[in-house]
Coordinates of C-alpha atoms and ligand atoms in Angstrom, one line a residue:
M1 CA 129.3 94.0 112.7
L2 CA 126.7 96.8 112.5
M3 CA 127.9 100.2 113.5
S4 CA 125.6 101.8 116.0
I5 CA 123.8 105.0 114.9
K6 CA 125.1 108.3 116.2
R7 CA 124.4 110.8 113.5
I8 CA 120.9 111.3 112.0
C9 CA 119.7 113.2 109.0
V10 CA 116.0 113.9 108.6
V11 CA 115.0 114.9 105.0
G12 CA 112.0 117.2 104.9
L13 CA 111.2 119.3 108.1
G14 CA 107.4 119.5 107.9
Y15 CA 104.6 118.2 110.1
V16 CA 106.4 114.8 110.1
G17 CA 110.1 115.5 109.8
L18 CA 110.4 118.4 112.3
P19 CA 108.9 116.5 115.3
L20 CA 110.9 113.4 114.3
A21 CA 114.2 115.4 114.2
C22 CA 113.4 117.0 117.5
L23 CA 112.7 113.7 119.2
F24 CA 116.0 112.2 117.9
A25 CA 118.0 115.4 119.0
D26 CA 116.3 115.4 122.4
K27 CA 117.5 111.8 122.9
G28 CA 121.1 113.1 122.3
Y29 CA 121.6 112.0 118.6
E30 CA 123.5 114.6 116.5
T31 CA 120.7 115.5 114.2
V32 CA 120.6 117.5 111.0
G33 CA 117.5 118.4 109.2
L34 CA 117.7 118.7 105.4
E35 CA 115.1 121.2 104.1
K36 CA 114.8 122.9 100.7
D37 CA 112.9 125.9 102.2
R38 CA 115.6 128.3 103.3
K39 CA 113.1 130.4 105.3
K40 CA 112.2 127.4 107.3
V41 CA 115.9 126.5 107.8
G42 CA 116.5 130.0 109.2
S43 CA 113.6 129.9 111.6
I44 CA 114.6 126.4 112.9
N45 CA 118.2 127.4 113.4
Q46 CA 116.9 130.3 115.6
G47 CA 114.8 127.7 117.5
I48 CA 111.5 129.1 116.1
C49 CA 108.9 126.6 114.9
P50 CA 107.8 127.3 111.4
L51 CA 104.7 125.1 111.5
R52 CA 101.2 126.6 111.9
G53 CA 98.8 125.6 114.6
K54 CA 99.3 124.8 118.3
E55 CA 101.4 121.6 118.2
P56 CA 101.8 121.1 122.0
G57 CA 105.4 120.8 123.2
L58 CA 107.0 121.2 119.8
K59 CA 108.1 124.8 120.2
E60 CA 109.7 124.1 123.5
I61 CA 111.6 120.9 122.4
L62 CA 112.8 122.7 119.3
S63 CA 114.2 125.7 121.0
T64 CA 115.9 123.4 123.6
V65 CA 117.6 121.1 121.1
V66 CA 118.7 123.9 118.9
E67 CA 120.1 125.7 121.9
K68 CA 122.1 122.6 122.9
G69 CA 123.4 122.3 119.4
K70 CA 121.8 118.9 118.9
L71 CA 119.7 119.9 116.0
I72 CA 120.8 122.0 113.0
A73 CA 118.9 122.6 109.8
T74 CA 120.5 123.0 106.4
S75 CA 119.7 123.1 102.7
D76 CA 123.0 121.4 101.8
P77 CA 122.4 117.8 100.8
E78 CA 126.1 116.9 101.3
I79 CA 125.2 116.6 105.0
C80 CA 123.7 113.2 104.1
S81 CA 127.2 111.8 103.7
L82 CA 127.9 112.3 107.4
A83 CA 124.7 110.5 108.6
D84 CA 124.5 106.9 110.0
A85 CA 120.8 107.0 109.5
I86 CA 118.7 109.0 107.0
F87 CA 114.8 109.5 107.4
V88 CA 112.9 110.5 104.4
C89 CA 109.8 112.6 105.4
V90 CA 108.9 114.4 102.2
D91 CA 105.3 114.9 100.9
T92 CA 103.7 112.5 98.4
P93 CA 100.7 114.4 97.2
I94 CA 98.2 113.5 94.6
S95 CA 97.3 115.3 91.4
D96 CA 93.9 116.8 90.5
N97 CA 93.1 113.5 88.8
H98 CA 94.1 111.5 92.0
K99 CA 97.4 110.2 90.6
P100 CA 100.5 110.0 92.9
V101 CA 103.0 112.8 92.6
L102 CA 106.5 111.5 93.5
T103 CA 108.5 114.5 92.4
F104 CA 109.5 115.6 96.0
L105 CA 110.4 111.9 96.8
K106 CA 112.5 111.7 93.6
S107 CA 114.4 114.9 94.3
A108 CA 115.0 113.8 98.0
L109 CA 116.2 110.4 97.0
T110 CA 118.4 111.8 94.3
E111 CA 120.2 114.1 96.8
I112 CA 120.5 111.2 99.3
G113 CA 121.9 108.9 96.6
K114 CA 124.5 111.3 95.5
N115 CA 125.8 111.6 99.2
L116 CA 125.0 108.1 100.4
K117 CA 127.9 106.3 102.2
K118 CA 128.3 102.6 102.8
G119 CA 126.6 101.2 105.9
T120 CA 124.0 103.9 106.2
L121 CA 120.4 103.1 107.1
V122 CA 117.8 104.8 105.0
S123 CA 114.2 104.8 106.4
V124 CA 111.4 106.0 104.2
E125 CA 108.5 107.5 106.2
S126 CA 106.4 109.1 103.5
T127 CA 103.1 107.4 102.6
L128 CA 103.7 105.5 99.3
P129 CA 101.5 103.7 96.8
P130 CA 102.3 100.0 97.4
R131 CA 105.2 98.7 95.3
T132 CA 106.9 102.2 95.2
M133 CA 109.8 100.9 97.4
D134 CA 110.6 98.1 95.0
N135 CA 109.8 99.8 91.7
F136 CA 111.0 103.3 92.5
V137 CA 112.9 103.9 95.7
I138 CA 115.5 101.1 95.4
P139 CA 116.3 101.5 91.6
L140 CA 116.7 105.3 92.1
L141 CA 119.0 105.0 95.2
E142 CA 121.1 102.3 93.6
R143 CA 121.4 104.1 90.3
V144 CA 122.4 107.5 91.8
S145 CA 124.6 106.1 94.6
G146 CA 126.3 103.3 92.7
L147 CA 125.7 101.2 95.8
R148 CA 123.7 98.0 96.2
V149 CA 120.8 97.8 98.6
D150 CA 121.3 95.3 101.5
D151 CA 125.0 94.7 100.6
D152 CA 126.1 98.4 100.7
F153 CA 123.3 100.3 102.5
H154 CA 120.4 99.3 104.7
L155 CA 116.8 100.2 103.7
V156 CA 113.4 100.0 105.6
Y157 CA 110.0 101.4 105.1
S158 CA 108.5 102.8 108.2
P159 CA 105.4 105.0 107.5
E160 CA 104.7 107.9 109.8
R161 CA 101.5 107.8 112.0
I162 CA 101.5 111.4 113.1
L163 CA 98.3 113.3 114.1
P164 CA 98.6 116.9 113.0
G165 CA 97.8 119.1 116.0
N166 CA 99.5 116.6 118.3
A167 CA 102.5 115.5 116.3
L168 CA 105.0 115.0 119.1
E169 CA 102.7 112.9 121.3
S170 CA 101.3 110.8 118.5
L171 CA 104.9 110.2 117.2
R172 CA 105.8 108.8 120.6
R173 CA 102.6 107.0 121.4
N174 CA 101.4 105.5 118.1
A175 CA 102.6 101.9 117.3
R176 CA 105.1 101.8 114.5
I177 CA 105.4 99.4 111.6
I178 CA 108.8 98.6 110.1
G179 CA 108.8 97.0 106.6
Y180 CA 112.2 95.4 106.1
R181 CA 114.2 93.3 103.6
D182 CA 117.0 91.8 105.7
H183 CA 117.7 91.3 109.4
D184 CA 120.6 93.8 109.6
S185 CA 118.3 96.6 108.4
L186 CA 115.6 95.5 110.8
S187 CA 117.8 95.5 113.8
L188 CA 119.2 98.9 113.0
A189 CA 115.8 100.3 112.5
R190 CA 114.5 98.7 115.7
E191 CA 117.5 100.2 117.6
I192 CA 116.9 103.7 116.4
Y193 CA 113.1 103.8 116.5
S194 CA 112.9 102.3 120.0
A195 CA 115.0 105.2 121.2
I196 CA 112.1 107.6 120.6
I197 CA 108.9 105.5 120.3
E198 CA 107.2 104.3 123.5
A199 CA 104.6 102.1 121.7
P200 CA 104.9 98.6 120.2
I201 CA 107.1 98.3 117.0
H202 CA 105.7 95.8 114.6
Q203 CA 107.8 94.3 111.7
T204 CA 106.7 92.9 108.3
D205 CA 107.8 92.9 104.7
I206 CA 108.0 96.1 102.8
I207 CA 105.0 95.7 100.5
T208 CA 102.8 94.8 103.5
A209 CA 103.9 97.9 105.3
E210 CA 103.2 100.1 102.2
I211 CA 99.7 98.5 102.0
V212 CA 99.0 98.9 105.8
K213 CA 99.7 102.7 105.8
T214 CA 97.5 103.5 102.9
V215 CA 94.8 101.0 103.9
E216 CA 94.5 102.3 107.5
N217 CA 93.5 105.6 106.2
A218 CA 91.3 104.3 103.4
Y219 CA 89.6 102.2 106.1
R220 CA 88.8 105.4 108.1
D221 CA 87.7 107.3 105.1
V222 CA 85.2 104.5 104.1
Q223 CA 83.9 104.4 107.7
I224 CA 83.3 108.1 107.6
A225 CA 81.6 107.9 104.1
F226 CA 79.3 105.2 105.5
A227 CA 78.3 107.5 108.4
N228 CA 77.8 110.4 106.0
E229 CA 75.6 108.3 103.7
V230 CA 73.4 107.2 106.7
A231 CA 73.2 110.9 107.7
L232 CA 71.8 111.9 104.3
A233 CA 69.3 109.1 104.7
C234 CA 68.2 110.3 108.2
E235 CA 67.6 113.8 106.9
E236 CA 65.1 112.3 104.4
L237 CA 63.6 109.9 107.0
G238 CA 63.2 112.6 109.6
A239 CA 65.6 111.0 112.1
D240 CA 68.7 112.2 114.0
V241 CA 71.7 110.3 112.7
F242 CA 73.6 110.9 116.0
E243 CA 70.9 109.0 117.9
V244 CA 71.0 106.3 115.3
R245 CA 74.8 106.1 115.6
R246 CA 74.6 106.0 119.4
L247 CA 72.3 103.0 119.3
V248 CA 74.0 101.2 116.4
N249 CA 77.2 101.3 118.4
T250 CA 75.5 99.5 121.3
S251 CA 75.6 96.5 119.0
P252 CA 78.8 94.4 119.5
F253 CA 81.6 95.0 116.9
R254 CA 80.0 98.2 115.6
D255 CA 81.9 101.4 115.4
M256 CA 79.9 103.8 113.3
H257 CA 82.0 107.0 112.8
L258 CA 80.8 110.6 112.9
P259 CA 79.1 112.1 109.9
G260 CA 79.8 115.8 109.3
S261 CA 80.9 118.6 107.0
G262 CA 83.3 116.4 105.1
V263 CA 86.8 115.0 105.3
G264 CA 89.8 117.4 105.3
G265 CA 93.5 117.0 106.1
H266 CA 96.4 115.6 104.3
C267 CA 96.0 111.9 105.1
L268 CA 92.5 110.7 104.4
T269 CA 92.1 112.8 101.3
K270 CA 95.1 111.3 99.6
D271 CA 96.1 108.0 101.0
P272 CA 93.1 106.1 99.6
W273 CA 94.1 107.3 96.2
L274 CA 97.7 106.3 96.7
F275 CA 96.4 102.8 97.5
A276 CA 94.0 102.7 94.6
S277 CA 96.7 103.8 92.2
S278 CA 98.7 100.7 92.8
I279 CA 95.9 98.4 91.5
T280 CA 96.2 98.2 87.7
H281 CA 94.0 95.2 87.0
G282 CA 90.5 96.1 88.0
S283 CA 89.5 99.0 90.3
L284 CA 88.5 99.7 93.9
P285 CA 85.0 101.1 93.6
L286 CA 84.3 101.3 97.3
I287 CA 87.3 103.5 97.9
S288 CA 86.6 105.9 95.1
T289 CA 82.9 106.0 96.0
A290 CA 83.8 106.8 99.6
R291 CA 86.0 109.6 98.5
A292 CA 83.1 111.0 96.4
I293 CA 80.6 110.8 99.2
N294 CA 83.0 112.6 101.6
D295 CA 83.9 115.2 99.1
S296 CA 80.1 115.9 98.5
M297 CA 79.4 116.8 102.2
P298 CA 80.6 120.4 102.0
K299 CA 78.3 120.9 99.0
H300 CA 75.5 119.4 101.0
L301 CA 76.2 121.9 103.8
V302 CA 75.8 124.7 101.3
A303 CA 72.5 123.2 100.1
L304 CA 71.2 123.2 103.6
A305 CA 72.2 126.9 104.0
T306 CA 70.7 128.1 100.7
G307 CA 67.5 126.1 101.5
A308 CA 67.2 127.8 104.9
L309 CA 67.9 131.3 103.4
R310 CA 65.1 130.6 100.9
E311 CA 62.7 129.5 103.6
A312 CA 63.5 132.8 105.5
G313 CA 62.9 134.8 102.3
I314 CA 66.5 136.1 102.2
E315 CA 68.0 136.7 98.7
I316 CA 71.5 135.1 99.0
S317 CA 73.1 137.8 96.9
R318 CA 72.0 140.3 99.6
S319 CA 72.9 138.0 102.6
K320 CA 75.8 138.0 105.0
I321 CA 76.9 134.5 105.8
S322 CA 79.2 133.5 108.7
V323 CA 81.4 130.5 108.3
L324 CA 82.5 129.2 111.7
G325 CA 85.6 126.9 111.5
L326 CA 88.3 127.0 108.9
A327 CA 90.5 124.2 110.2
F328 CA 89.9 120.7 108.9
R329 CA 89.5 119.2 112.5
K330 CA 88.6 120.5 115.9
D331 CA 90.9 122.7 118.0
I332 CA 93.8 122.7 115.4
G333 CA 95.0 125.3 113.0
D334 CA 95.6 123.1 110.0
T335 CA 93.4 124.1 107.0
R336 CA 94.8 121.6 104.4
N337 CA 91.9 120.3 102.3
S338 CA 89.4 121.7 104.8
P339 CA 85.7 121.3 104.0
A340 CA 85.3 125.0 104.9
L341 CA 87.4 126.0 101.9
V342 CA 84.8 124.3 99.6
V343 CA 81.9 126.0 101.4
I344 CA 83.5 129.4 101.1
D345 CA 84.5 128.9 97.4
I346 CA 80.8 128.1 96.5
L347 CA 79.1 130.7 98.6
R348 CA 81.5 133.7 98.0
K349 CA 80.2 133.9 94.4
D350 CA 76.8 135.1 95.6
A351 CA 77.0 136.2 99.3
K352 CA 79.1 138.3 101.6
I353 CA 81.1 135.9 103.7
V354 CA 82.9 136.4 107.0
V355 CA 85.0 133.6 108.3
H356 CA 85.9 132.8 111.9
D357 CA 88.4 130.4 113.4
P358 CA 90.1 130.5 116.8
Y359 CA 93.3 128.8 115.6
A360 CA 93.7 128.7 111.8
D361 CA 94.9 131.5 109.6
P362 CA 93.1 131.9 106.3
P363 CA 95.1 130.4 103.4
I364 CA 93.0 132.4 100.9
E365 CA 91.9 136.1 100.6
I366 CA 88.6 136.3 102.6
A367 CA 87.0 138.5 105.3
F368 CA 88.4 136.8 108.4
T369 CA 88.2 137.5 112.2
R370 CA 89.2 135.9 115.4
D371 CA 86.3 137.7 117.2
I372 CA 83.2 135.5 117.0
N373 CA 80.8 138.3 117.8
E374 CA 82.1 140.3 114.8
A375 CA 81.7 137.2 112.6
L376 CA 78.1 136.7 113.7
R377 CA 76.9 140.3 114.0
D378 CA 74.1 141.1 111.5
S379 CA 74.6 137.8 109.9
D380 CA 71.8 136.0 108.0
C381 CA 73.2 132.5 108.4
A382 CA 75.8 130.9 110.7
I383 CA 77.3 127.8 109.1
F384 CA 79.3 125.7 111.6
V385 CA 81.8 123.7 109.7
T386 CA 84.3 122.7 112.3
D387 CA 83.5 121.5 115.9
H388 CA 86.0 123.8 117.8
S389 CA 85.4 123.5 121.5
D390 CA 84.7 127.3 121.6
Y391 CA 81.6 126.8 119.6
Y392 CA 79.9 124.5 122.1
K393 CA 79.9 127.5 124.5
I394 CA 77.8 129.7 122.3
D395 CA 74.7 131.0 124.1
L396 CA 71.6 130.8 121.7
Q397 CA 70.1 133.9 123.3
E398 CA 73.2 135.9 122.6
L399 CA 73.4 134.4 119.1
A400 CA 69.8 135.4 118.3
R401 CA 70.6 139.0 119.5
L402 CA 73.7 139.2 117.3
M403 CA 72.2 137.9 114.0
R404 CA 70.0 139.7 111.5
T405 CA 68.3 136.5 110.4
K406 CA 68.3 133.5 112.8
I407 CA 69.6 130.6 110.8
I408 CA 72.0 127.9 112.1
V409 CA 73.5 125.4 109.7
D410 CA 75.2 122.7 111.8
G411 CA 77.9 120.6 110.2
R412 CA 79.2 119.0 113.3
N413 CA 76.2 118.3 115.6
L414 CA 77.1 121.3 117.8
F415 CA 73.5 122.3 118.7
D416 CA 70.3 120.7 119.9
A417 CA 67.8 121.3 117.0
K418 CA 64.7 121.5 119.3
K419 CA 66.4 124.2 121.5
C420 CA 67.4 126.2 118.4
R421 CA 63.9 126.2 117.1
E422 CA 62.4 127.1 120.5
K423 CA 64.7 130.2 120.3
G424 CA 63.2 131.1 116.9
F425 CA 66.1 129.8 114.8
I426 CA 65.7 128.1 111.4
Y427 CA 68.0 125.1 112.1
R428 CA 69.5 122.7 109.6
G429 CA 72.0 120.0 110.5
I430 CA 73.9 117.3 108.7
G431 CA 72.0 114.1 109.5
K432 CA 69.4 116.0 111.5
G433 CA 66.0 115.2 109.8
R434 CA 63.0 117.5 110.6
Ligands
LIG501 N1 86.2 113.0 110.4 C1 84.8 112.8 110.3 N2 84.3 111.8 111.0 C2 85.0 111.0 111.9 C3 86.4 111.2 111.9 C4 86.9 112.3 111.2 O1 84.1 113.5 109.6 O2 84.4 110.1 112.5 C5 86.8 114.1 109.7 C6 87.6 115.1 110.5 O3 86.7 116.2 110.8 C7 88.6 115.6 109.5 C8 88.9 114.3 108.7 O4 87.8 113.5 108.8 O5 88.2 116.6 108.6 C9 90.2 113.6 109.1 O6 90.1 113.4 110.5 P1 91.2 112.5 111.2 O7 90.8 112.4 112.7 O8 91.4 111.2 110.5 O9 92.5 113.4 111.3 P2 93.7 113.3 110.3 O10 93.4 113.6 108.9 O11 94.8 114.2 111.0 O12 94.2 111.8 110.3 C10 95.3 111.4 111.0 C11 95.8 110.1 110.3 N3 97.0 109.8 110.9 C12 98.0 109.4 110.1 O13 97.9 109.3 108.9 C13 99.3 109.1 110.7 C14 94.7 109.0 110.7 O14 95.2 107.7 110.2 C15 94.4 108.9 112.1 O15 93.4 108.0 112.3 C16 94.0 110.3 112.7 O16 95.1 111.2 112.4 C17 93.8 110.1 114.2 O17 92.7 110.4 114.6 O18 94.8 109.8 114.8

């Protein structure tokens, strides 16, 4: 007879774990968040959200569930022994040479194993290289706990599908995959996830679930790389890639993605590598090539800027360059792996840089402002890296008045090239051939 789940422990209170813990607590489950970062624990226990960026609804639900005593954060791993269900939401980054780094996962599973009680459901949500559950998670949990998977504790793999910047809504609305071993684990996992997820819940075996999660992001990364490669071709051919994309997508079963400044964030930049790392016989050239193409886009943006400065006769070492957009995606504050950081790192060696972003805070020491006029005043080149909604409202007349040299470098198809040139700008845009 399966016990029903009453007490929840979420391990790792970041972009995934904190919204997850809030949703469970909001549904009335006694929820404890296990978090190593004591500062974060302190903020959460005061009902204050420690995450950067807007995250609609998260601040409100967090303060409500903390006030009701339904969510408590702690750094004490012994709390796991009181849980009926434990959700592992720790980071699984990659190293500089694109290899999986499972140290956070190992530390979390070791703490869980030491405090694991019989009958508990463990659901791993972190994105994993396929085969990690069988080859790493199960052996570690069994060794540390002395318990046997399936016989003594239940285990599923249910990868998160959260969209940073809209974590709560995407958690509720995105379909969920549960990779399971036996039916008891599946029914427990279905019971608990259907309490918070309003979308379909699909079930499959564990290795398939591991592959699905890494492949769904590798798929998107390859699609974007294709769009970027066509954009570079259009620059040479003198065509507008966005017109090409519009018409390509009128053909059935086409879905050409958007080319641009590059691919940032914490999903598409690492999950293709997690997938590729699981293949030991042979390689996955398309996936690694796509990563290289997307990683080259910020450098291409810099090349467009230096070419335009040269055309205007401006010595880059004496120029002021405005970088508009620090976040890796529009209208959010998350700067993880942002293309803008690459652009800034290259240009700051020679030019005076001022960075603007309406939401993100700079993760590096750099001249930064929330005031777009200040960022653009007396500038020789405005590089638009992120398509924040504010930037679509920029008046070209006003921009021309503010800048010292009228150069626009457009990483996200924010402007109409013809209109810019009519206003006397030197205009360069990703995928916008002259
Ligand atoms: N990007 C392009 N062209 C596109 C789409 C995106 O250049 O056509 C760039 C974005 O500017 C950004 C990067 O790619 O720099 C990633 O964008 P994203 O929309 O994929 O946003 P992420 O990284 O937050 O991706 C997450 C992923 N969700 C999970 O891993 C659970 C991804 O699988 C989702 O498809 C995506 O959110 C989403 O849009 O929901």
